[in-house]
Short mmCIF file of C-alpha atoms in Angstrom, two decimals:
data_model
loop_
_atom_site.label_atom_id
_atom_site.label_comp_id
_atom_site.label_asym_id
_atom_site.label_seq_id
_atom_site.Cartn_x
_atom_site.Cartn_y
_atom_site.Cartn_z
CA MET A 171 0.00 0.00 0.00
CA HIS A 172 2.72 2.47 -0.92
CA GLU A 173 0.01 4.27 -2.86
CA MET A 174 -0.58 6.24 0.34
CA SER A 175 2.99 7.52 0.23
CA VAL A 176 2.52 8.34 -3.43
CA ALA A 177 -0.80 10.10 -2.73
CA LEU A 178 0.78 12.16 0.03
CA ALA A 179 3.63 13.13 -2.26
CA LEU A 180 1.07 14.11 -4.87
CA VAL A 181 -0.97 16.26 -2.47
CA ASP A 182 2.21 17.80 -1.15
CA GLN A 183 3.45 18.80 -4.56
CA VAL A 184 0.15 20.21 -5.73
CA ALA A 185 -0.34 22.12 -2.47
CA GLU A 186 3.13 23.55 -2.96
CA ALA A 187 2.24 24.59 -6.49
CA ALA A 188 -0.94 26.21 -5.14
CA ARG A 189 1.02 28.21 -2.59
CA ALA A 190 3.60 29.28 -5.13
CA ASP A 191 0.91 30.39 -7.51
CA GLY A 192 -1.56 31.90 -5.06
CA ARG A 193 -4.25 29.32 -5.81
CA GLU A 194 -6.79 28.36 -3.21
CA ARG A 195 -8.34 25.23 -4.51
CA ALA A 196 -7.70 22.48 -7.02
CA LEU A 197 -10.64 20.94 -8.83
CA ALA A 198 -8.79 18.09 -10.44
CA VAL A 199 -5.34 16.62 -10.64
CA HIS A 200 -4.29 14.70 -13.72
CA VAL A 201 -1.69 12.01 -13.29
CA GLN A 202 -0.03 9.55 -15.62
CA ILE A 203 0.71 6.10 -14.32
CA GLY A 204 2.69 3.74 -16.48
CA GLU A 205 1.72 0.08 -16.62
CA LEU A 206 5.12 -0.76 -15.16
CA ALA A 207 5.23 1.96 -12.52
CA GLY A 208 4.17 -0.43 -9.78
CA VAL A 209 1.30 1.78 -8.67
CA VAL A 210 -2.31 0.66 -8.76
CA GLY A 211 -4.71 3.35 -9.96
CA ASP A 212 -7.63 2.29 -7.79
CA ALA A 213 -5.46 2.11 -4.69
CA LEU A 214 -4.05 5.54 -5.46
CA ASP A 215 -7.57 6.89 -5.85
CA PHE A 216 -8.53 5.51 -2.47
CA ALA A 217 -5.42 6.90 -0.83
CA PHE A 218 -5.91 10.25 -2.53
CA GLU A 219 -9.34 10.64 -0.95
CA LEU A 220 -7.73 10.43 2.47
CA ALA A 221 -4.64 12.43 1.65
CA ARG A 222 -6.48 15.42 0.17
CA GLU A 223 -8.47 16.19 3.35
CA GLY A 224 -7.72 19.58 4.83
CA THR A 225 -5.58 20.65 1.88
CA PRO A 226 -6.23 22.85 -1.16
CA LEU A 227 -7.07 19.58 -2.91
CA GLU A 228 -10.04 18.79 -0.72
CA GLY A 229 -12.84 17.62 -2.97
CA ALA A 230 -10.57 17.50 -6.02
CA ARG A 231 -10.88 14.70 -8.55
CA LEU A 232 -7.99 12.48 -9.41
CA VAL A 233 -7.85 11.76 -13.12
CA VAL A 234 -5.61 8.81 -13.81
CA GLU A 235 -4.25 8.15 -17.25
CA THR A 236 -2.73 4.71 -17.58
CA VAL A 237 0.21 4.73 -19.96
CA PRO A 238 0.77 1.47 -21.80
CA ALA A 239 4.28 0.06 -21.70
CA ARG A 240 5.98 0.09 -25.09
CA ALA A 241 9.48 -0.89 -26.08
CA ARG A 242 11.71 -0.64 -29.13
CA CYS A 243 14.19 -3.19 -30.35
CA ARG A 244 17.63 -1.77 -31.02
CA ASP A 245 18.43 -4.63 -33.37
CA CYS A 246 15.45 -4.64 -35.72
CA ALA A 247 14.00 -1.23 -34.80
CA GLY A 248 10.60 -2.82 -34.23
CA GLU A 249 8.29 -1.36 -31.62
CA PHE A 250 5.99 -3.46 -29.53
CA ALA A 251 3.60 -3.41 -26.59
CA VAL A 252 5.31 -4.89 -23.54
CA GLY A 253 2.01 -6.34 -22.34
CA ALA A 254 0.95 -7.75 -19.02
CA PRO A 255 2.63 -9.72 -17.62
CA PRO A 256 5.47 -7.82 -19.23
CA ASP A 257 7.67 -9.34 -21.88
CA LEU A 258 10.63 -7.28 -23.01
CA THR A 259 11.75 -9.69 -25.71
CA CYS A 260 11.30 -8.30 -29.19
CA ARG A 261 8.20 -9.61 -30.93
CA GLY A 262 9.87 -9.19 -34.27
CA CYS A 263 13.30 -10.79 -33.93
CA GLY A 264 13.24 -12.34 -30.45
CA GLY A 265 16.15 -10.16 -29.35
CA THR A 266 16.55 -8.62 -25.96
CA ASN A 267 18.55 -5.55 -26.89
CA VAL A 268 15.54 -3.36 -26.27
CA GLU A 269 14.76 -0.03 -24.74
CA LEU A 270 11.64 0.99 -22.90
CA LEU A 271 9.76 3.84 -24.54
CA SER A 272 6.98 4.24 -22.02
CA GLY A 273 5.32 2.54 -19.10
CA ARG A 274 7.26 3.76 -16.08
CA GLU A 275 5.53 7.13 -15.83
CA LEU A 276 4.47 8.30 -12.42
CA ARG A 277 3.80 11.98 -12.65
CA ILE A 278 1.42 14.83 -12.29
CA THR A 279 0.62 16.23 -15.70
CA ALA A 280 -1.88 18.97 -14.96
CA VAL A 281 -3.92 20.63 -12.25
CA GLU A 282 -7.27 22.29 -12.77
CA TRP A 283 -7.58 25.25 -10.42
CA ALA A 284 -10.89 26.60 -9.20
CA ASP A 285 -10.06 30.24 -9.47
CA GLY A 286 -8.42 30.51 -12.86
CA PRO A 287 -9.65 32.69 -15.66
CA ALA A 288 -10.05 30.10 -18.36
CA TYR A 289 -9.84 26.43 -19.05
CA ALA A 290 -6.59 25.91 -20.87
CA ALA A 291 -6.19 23.70 -23.85
CA SER A 292 -3.82 21.39 -22.06
CA ALA A 293 -6.80 19.99 -20.18
CA GLY A 294 -7.44 17.94 -23.26
CA GLN A 295 -5.65 14.91 -21.89
CA LYS A 296 -7.85 12.76 -19.83
CA GLY A 297 -7.83 9.27 -18.61
CA MET B 114 -14.52 28.41 -14.31
CA CYS B 115 -11.15 26.92 -13.84
CA ARG B 116 -7.72 26.88 -15.24
CA THR B 117 -5.47 24.01 -16.00
CA HIS B 118 -1.77 24.11 -15.51
CA GLU B 119 0.48 21.60 -16.98
CA LEU B 120 2.87 20.49 -14.28
CA ARG B 121 5.05 17.55 -15.23
CA LEU B 122 6.05 16.67 -11.72
CA ALA B 123 7.52 13.30 -11.05
CA LEU B 124 5.53 11.93 -8.15
CA LEU B 125 8.45 10.34 -6.40
CA ALA B 126 10.84 13.14 -7.27
CA ARG B 127 11.48 13.94 -3.64
CA ASN B 128 12.54 10.42 -2.85
CA ASP B 129 14.56 10.16 -6.04
CA GLY B 130 16.31 13.41 -5.19
CA SER B 131 17.15 12.24 -1.68
CA ALA B 132 18.38 8.94 -3.07
CA THR B 133 20.66 10.59 -5.59
CA GLU B 134 22.07 12.83 -2.90
CA LEU B 135 22.66 9.95 -0.50
CA ARG B 136 24.30 7.87 -3.22
CA GLU B 137 26.69 10.70 -4.01
CA GLU B 138 27.51 11.36 -0.38
CA LEU B 139 28.18 7.72 0.31
CA ALA B 140 30.27 7.42 -2.82
CA ALA B 141 32.42 10.24 -1.50
CA ARG B 142 32.92 8.20 1.67
CA GLY B 143 33.74 5.12 -0.36
CA THR B 144 30.56 3.34 0.67
CA VAL B 145 28.14 1.42 -1.51
CA VAL B 146 24.60 0.45 -0.53
CA VAL B 147 23.14 -2.90 -1.56
CA ASN B 148 19.34 -2.94 -1.44
CA LEU B 149 17.85 -6.42 -0.94
CA LEU B 150 14.23 -6.97 -1.93
CA SER B 151 12.22 -10.09 -1.37
CA SER B 152 9.00 -11.54 -0.02
CA PRO B 153 8.79 -12.49 3.63
CA GLY B 154 10.22 -15.94 4.24
CA SER B 155 12.42 -16.02 1.17
CA GLY B 156 15.52 -16.81 3.17
CA LYS B 157 17.02 -13.39 2.74
CA THR B 158 18.16 -13.09 6.33
CA ALA B 159 19.81 -16.51 6.32
CA LEU B 160 21.73 -15.73 3.14
CA LEU B 161 22.68 -12.29 4.38
CA GLU B 162 23.96 -13.72 7.64
CA ALA B 163 26.19 -16.09 5.66
CA GLU B 164 27.40 -13.27 3.40
CA LEU B 165 28.19 -11.02 6.35
CA THR B 166 30.08 -13.80 8.06
CA ARG B 167 32.06 -14.35 4.88
CA ALA B 168 32.79 -10.62 4.66
CA ARG B 169 34.09 -10.61 8.20
CA GLU B 170 36.33 -13.58 7.46
CA ARG B 171 37.74 -11.70 4.52
CA GLY B 172 38.33 -8.63 6.62
CA LEU B 173 35.92 -6.50 4.61
CA ALA B 174 34.33 -3.53 6.31
CA VAL B 175 30.63 -4.19 5.88
CA ALA B 176 27.51 -3.32 7.82
CA ALA B 177 23.85 -4.26 7.60
CA LEU B 178 20.59 -2.60 8.25
CA THR B 179 17.45 -4.66 8.44
CA ALA B 180 13.96 -3.25 8.16
CA ASP B 181 10.87 -4.90 9.52
CA LEU B 182 7.43 -3.78 10.51
CA ALA B 183 8.14 -5.05 14.00
CA THR B 184 10.51 -7.19 16.13
CA GLU B 185 14.27 -7.18 16.27
CA ASN B 186 14.67 -10.83 15.49
CA ASP B 187 16.43 -10.31 12.18
CA ALA B 188 19.00 -7.95 13.64
CA THR B 189 19.68 -10.46 16.38
CA ARG B 190 20.34 -13.12 13.76
CA LEU B 191 22.49 -10.90 11.58
CA ALA B 192 24.49 -9.65 14.56
CA ARG B 193 25.85 -13.19 14.99
CA SER B 194 28.07 -12.47 12.01
CA GLY B 195 29.96 -9.96 14.14
CA VAL B 196 29.54 -6.99 11.79
CA PRO B 197 27.70 -3.79 12.75
CA VAL B 198 23.97 -4.37 12.41
CA LYS B 199 21.05 -2.09 12.97
CA GLN B 200 17.37 -2.85 13.14
CA VAL B 201 14.90 -0.39 11.68
CA LEU B 202 11.29 -0.73 12.71
CA THR B 203 9.02 0.88 10.19
CA ASP B 204 5.97 0.81 12.43
CA GLY B 205 3.88 -0.71 9.74
CA LEU B 206 5.22 1.20 6.77
CA CYS B 207 5.59 -1.20 3.88
CA HIS B 208 8.85 0.14 2.47
CA LEU B 209 11.91 2.20 3.25
CA GLU B 210 12.48 5.59 1.69
CA ALA B 211 15.82 7.24 0.99
CA SER B 212 15.40 9.89 3.66
CA MET B 213 14.66 7.19 6.23
CA LEU B 214 17.81 5.33 5.30
CA ARG B 215 19.84 8.49 5.56
CA GLY B 216 18.46 9.12 9.05
CA GLN B 217 19.47 5.61 10.04
CA LEU B 218 22.97 5.84 8.66
CA ASP B 219 23.73 9.28 10.10
CA GLY B 220 25.91 8.92 13.15
CA TRP B 221 25.82 5.16 13.02
CA LEU B 222 27.65 4.00 9.92
CA PRO B 223 31.26 3.39 10.91
CA ASP B 224 33.85 5.31 8.89
CA GLY B 225 35.54 3.22 6.25
CA THR B 226 32.54 0.96 5.67
CA ARG B 227 32.72 -0.32 2.10
CA LEU B 228 29.37 -2.04 1.84
CA VAL B 229 26.06 -1.52 3.58
CA PHE B 230 23.52 -4.26 3.01
CA VAL B 231 19.98 -3.03 3.46
CA GLU B 232 17.44 -5.75 4.02
CA ASN B 233 14.30 -3.97 2.89
CA VAL B 234 10.85 -4.71 4.31
CA GLY B 235 9.75 -8.17 3.16
CA ASN B 236 7.53 -7.12 0.29
CA LEU B 237 8.08 -7.24 -3.45
CA VAL B 238 5.67 -4.47 -4.35
CA CYS B 239 6.20 -1.24 -2.48
CA PRO B 240 9.97 -1.20 -1.94
CA ALA B 241 10.44 -1.60 -5.68
CA SER B 242 9.27 1.97 -6.28
CA TYR B 243 11.72 3.55 -3.87
CA ASP B 244 15.32 4.18 -4.76
CA LEU B 245 17.30 4.17 -1.51
CA GLY B 246 20.50 5.51 -2.98
CA GLU B 247 21.79 2.01 -3.60
CA ARG B 248 24.29 1.10 -6.30
CA LEU B 249 23.21 -2.51 -6.38
CA ARG B 250 19.60 -3.59 -6.15
CA VAL B 251 19.06 -7.29 -5.65
CA ALA B 252 15.75 -9.14 -6.00
CA LEU B 253 15.73 -12.44 -4.13
CA MET B 254 13.31 -15.32 -4.16
CA SER B 255 13.37 -18.89 -2.99
CA VAL B 256 12.74 -21.92 -5.19
CA THR B 257 9.53 -22.55 -3.24
CA GLU B 258 7.94 -19.36 -4.48
CA GLY B 259 7.23 -20.45 -8.03
CA GLU B 260 8.88 -19.86 -11.38
CA ASP B 261 6.45 -17.14 -12.35
CA LYS B 262 7.27 -14.78 -9.51
CA PRO B 263 9.30 -12.43 -11.74
CA LEU B 264 6.21 -11.99 -13.91
CA LYS B 265 3.98 -11.40 -10.92
CA TYR B 266 6.29 -8.76 -9.48
CA PRO B 267 7.77 -7.23 -12.60
CA THR B 268 8.84 -3.97 -10.97
CA ALA B 269 10.89 -5.72 -8.30
CA PHE B 270 12.57 -8.12 -10.72
CA GLY B 271 12.59 -5.73 -13.65
CA LEU B 272 14.57 -3.07 -11.83
CA ALA B 273 17.05 -5.41 -10.16
CA ASN B 274 20.75 -5.24 -11.01
CA LEU B 275 21.11 -8.81 -9.81
CA VAL B 276 18.70 -11.67 -9.10
CA VAL B 277 19.41 -14.20 -6.37
CA VAL B 278 17.62 -17.51 -5.95
CA THR B 279 17.68 -18.86 -2.41
CA LYS B 280 17.03 -22.30 -0.91
CA ALA B 281 18.36 -23.90 -4.08
CA ASP B 282 18.83 -27.12 -2.10
CA LEU B 283 15.03 -27.46 -2.09
CA ALA B 284 14.68 -27.10 -5.86
CA ALA B 285 13.94 -30.75 -6.51
CA ALA B 286 11.44 -31.04 -3.67
CA ALA B 287 9.69 -27.88 -4.84
CA GLU B 288 9.80 -29.08 -8.45
CA PHE B 289 11.34 -25.78 -9.36
CA ASP B 290 11.53 -25.40 -13.13
CA GLU B 291 14.80 -23.55 -13.52
CA ALA B 292 14.56 -23.10 -17.27
CA ALA B 293 11.07 -21.59 -17.03
CA PHE B 294 12.23 -19.34 -14.23
CA LEU B 295 15.21 -18.06 -16.20
CA LEU B 296 12.96 -17.41 -19.17
CA ASN B 297 10.61 -15.38 -16.97
CA VAL B 298 13.51 -13.37 -15.56
CA ARG B 299 14.70 -12.71 -19.09
CA ARG B 300 11.27 -11.43 -20.07
CA VAL B 301 11.23 -8.70 -17.43
CA ASN B 302 14.95 -8.05 -17.16
CA PRO B 303 16.96 -9.29 -20.12
CA GLY B 304 20.63 -9.76 -19.38
CA VAL B 305 20.45 -9.69 -15.60
CA GLU B 306 22.68 -12.17 -13.82
CA VAL B 307 21.00 -14.85 -11.70
CA LEU B 308 22.81 -16.46 -8.75
CA PHE B 309 21.66 -19.76 -7.25
CA THR B 310 22.34 -20.07 -3.56
CA SER B 311 21.63 -22.20 -0.55
CA ALA B 312 22.64 -20.73 2.78
CA ARG B 313 22.03 -24.10 4.39
CA LYS B 314 24.34 -26.04 2.07
CA GLY B 315 26.74 -23.21 1.47
CA GLN B 316 26.01 -23.19 -2.25
CA GLY B 317 26.84 -19.87 -3.86
CA VAL B 318 27.61 -18.24 -0.54
CA GLY B 319 30.03 -15.38 -1.07
CA GLU B 320 28.92 -14.67 -4.63
CA LEU B 321 26.58 -11.88 -3.65
CA LEU B 322 29.43 -10.41 -1.66
CA ASP B 323 31.74 -10.73 -4.69
CA ARG B 324 29.27 -8.84 -6.87
CA ALA B 325 28.87 -6.11 -4.27
CA VAL B 326 32.63 -5.77 -3.85
CA ALA B 327 33.04 -5.51 -7.61
CA VAL B 328 30.59 -2.62 -7.69
CA ALA B 329 32.34 -0.96 -4.75
CA GLU B 330 35.54 -1.26 -6.75
CA GLY B 331 34.01 0.51 -9.70
CA ALA B 332 32.35 -2.19 -11.79
CA GLU B 333 29.22 -0.95 -13.49
CA PRO B 334 26.17 -2.94 -12.39
CA HIS B 335 23.85 -4.48 -14.96
CA ARG B 336 21.46 -1.88 -16.23
CA PRO B 337 17.88 -3.13 -16.44
CA VAL B 338 15.76 -2.22 -19.45
CA MET B 339 13.04 -1.03 -17.10
CA ALA B 340 15.42 1.47 -15.58
CA ASP B 341 15.41 3.13 -18.98
CA GLU B 342 12.89 5.59 -17.83
CA PRO B 343 11.32 7.60 -20.52
CA VAL B 344 11.93 11.11 -19.27
CA GLN B 345 10.42 11.97 -15.96
CA HIS B 346 11.14 15.62 -15.79
CA THR B 347 10.46 17.41 -12.63
CA GLY B 348 9.83 21.05 -12.81
CA CYS B 349 7.15 22.72 -14.77
CA THR B 350 6.52 23.57 -18.29
CA ASP B 351 4.42 26.56 -17.40
CA ALA B 352 4.66 29.84 -15.60
CA HIS B 353 5.46 28.22 -12.29
CA GLY B 354 8.99 28.27 -13.48
CA ASP B 355 11.59 26.98 -11.16
CA GLU B 356 9.59 27.08 -8.04
CA HIS B 357 8.72 23.45 -8.15
CA ASP B 358 12.14 22.33 -8.91
CA ASP B 359 13.37 23.00 -5.45
CA GLY B 360 16.04 20.43 -5.15
CA GLN B 361 13.66 17.59 -5.66
CA GLY B 362 15.93 16.77 -8.39
CA HIS B 363 15.89 14.73 -11.38
CA GLY B 364 13.30 12.23 -12.15
CA HIS B 365 15.65 9.38 -12.78
CA SER B 366 15.18 6.82 -10.15
CA ARG B 367 18.57 5.27 -10.55
CA ASP B 368 21.97 6.75 -10.94
CA HIS B 369 22.69 5.63 -14.40
CA GLY B 370 22.56 9.10 -15.70
CA HIS B 371 20.65 8.21 -18.76
CA GLY B 372 19.02 11.08 -20.46
CA HIS B 373 17.13 9.74 -23.37
CA GLY B 374 14.97 12.23 -25.03
CA HIS B 375 12.30 9.89 -26.20
CA SER B 376 9.34 11.43 -27.72
CA HIS B 377 6.16 10.58 -25.99
CA ASP B 378 4.37 8.89 -28.74
CA HIS B 379 2.39 6.55 -26.61
CA THR B 380 -1.25 6.45 -27.29
CA HIS B 381 -3.49 7.77 -24.64
CA ASP B 382 -6.03 5.08 -24.63
CA ARG B 383 -6.38 3.50 -21.26
CA GLY B 384 -4.50 0.27 -21.08
CA ASP B 385 -6.21 -2.56 -19.37
CA GLY B 386 -3.57 -2.04 -16.79
CA HIS B 387 -1.82 -4.85 -15.15
CA ARG B 388 -2.53 -4.94 -11.54
CA HIS B 389 -0.41 -6.64 -9.01
CA SER B 390 -2.42 -6.67 -5.93
CA HIS B 391 -0.90 -6.77 -2.54
CA GLY B 392 -2.19 -6.85 0.93
CA ARG B 393 -2.24 -3.77 3.01
CA THR B 394 0.30 -3.64 5.70
CA ASN B 395 -1.53 -1.99 8.48
CA GLY B 396 0.28 -3.80 11.24
CA ARG B 397 1.37 -1.48 13.95
CA GLU B 398 2.53 -3.93 16.50
CA HIS B 399 5.54 -2.59 18.24
CA GLY B 400 8.64 -4.58 18.75
CA GLN B 401 9.54 -5.86 22.12
CA GLU B 402 11.41 -3.58 24.42
CA THR B 403 14.58 -5.61 24.65
CA ASP B 404 17.60 -4.25 22.96
CA PRO B 405 19.90 -6.98 21.72
CA VAL B 406 21.63 -4.90 19.11
CA ALA B 407 21.82 -1.30 18.13
CA ALA B 408 18.78 0.46 19.44
CA PRO B 409 16.11 0.31 16.80
CA SER B 410 14.72 3.58 15.83
CA ARG B 411 11.38 4.26 14.38
CA PRO B 412 11.96 6.48 11.46
CA ARG B 413 9.48 9.08 10.51
CA PRO B 414 9.23 9.12 6.79
CA ASN B 415 9.29 12.61 5.47
CA LEU B 416 5.67 12.27 4.59
CA ALA B 417 4.47 11.06 7.96
CA VAL B 418 2.67 8.09 6.57
CA GLY B 419 3.34 5.71 9.39
CA GLU B 420 -0.24 5.26 10.42
CA LEU B 421 -1.74 5.31 7.02
CA SER B 422 0.32 3.09 4.89
#
């Protein structure tokens, strides 16, 4: 249940951003969680509900975007979905000289503030 | 009416920053941390006791720190090796964080220590997400745990610099399929070395120590594919400017200094998400009051999550 630690880090960072920017309240926090990040979205959601109490995030939604894990083979240049359970061997040539392109994300991508003038275009990403 | 700010904050940036700092500080002191991850009951303590004893015989300056939710039993066992040992009670927290480790090492780690073995909380899920400032991360499992464990806990095995199999003497009884296991390891962490050990029979004892010594002497540990993190920038891309970059440092969770500039061309459809479930570790039983080894301290993680985790 390290999702609680992650949720507290999340609330902490957004509250800090609120202070720095003179914001009073967040309406929503958008996060990206890679398939291989080792964090469970539902558990994070549950933890977030507890962690946000008494902070500028109270009542805020958590919008989780799951990022699929993808890898690229350095030998044949093929790209493939790592899948679950993960398999980092190249689907094309069977090689293991691969690099991970995505799937380890664990980050806040955007915050919707209650008192802003307009809804910015970057809100387009959703999970 | 609301406004959206793009933030691009790595969620574990604070821990990653502390870990990087600790790794650098320890490197300056000539010390290397070895982070041992496994499930409870994998035989990690038995193997570590044998490795520590071997280190002492070889005259190597090593120390060990063992983390548990409660009890000092592991420290008592490890202390038999004769090297400095410290018990950390996490009070129910399911993992160690870099700042906690730093707090434990401060004022305790003897000068001149080459290797510090950290026996993380017995758990293959949570500790995997936290860089402790180690140079060598080791995932251990016993032959009784099943060949598919690396697939079930891909983060733990996928980010390991070394994999160690314990209780190898029980392989036949457990009908452990070594070939299938190695294939599974290869799937999540191609190229990682796998050691087979049995603390009871002495098989492979000393090899973990050899690998750790090699790293302390400058050998580059195996670099897992999963450690190839696609950019996790901290800091903001908007008007917040530098204010959120306050020393939380760089999103890389390991010290490999990779800086790939991959483009983020992943699709944004929701994956069906692989979920490795794990029990909650709410236990808050306190250890007994006896003090067989170095006084255990109950670290406060920087996020004060003791009661909640």
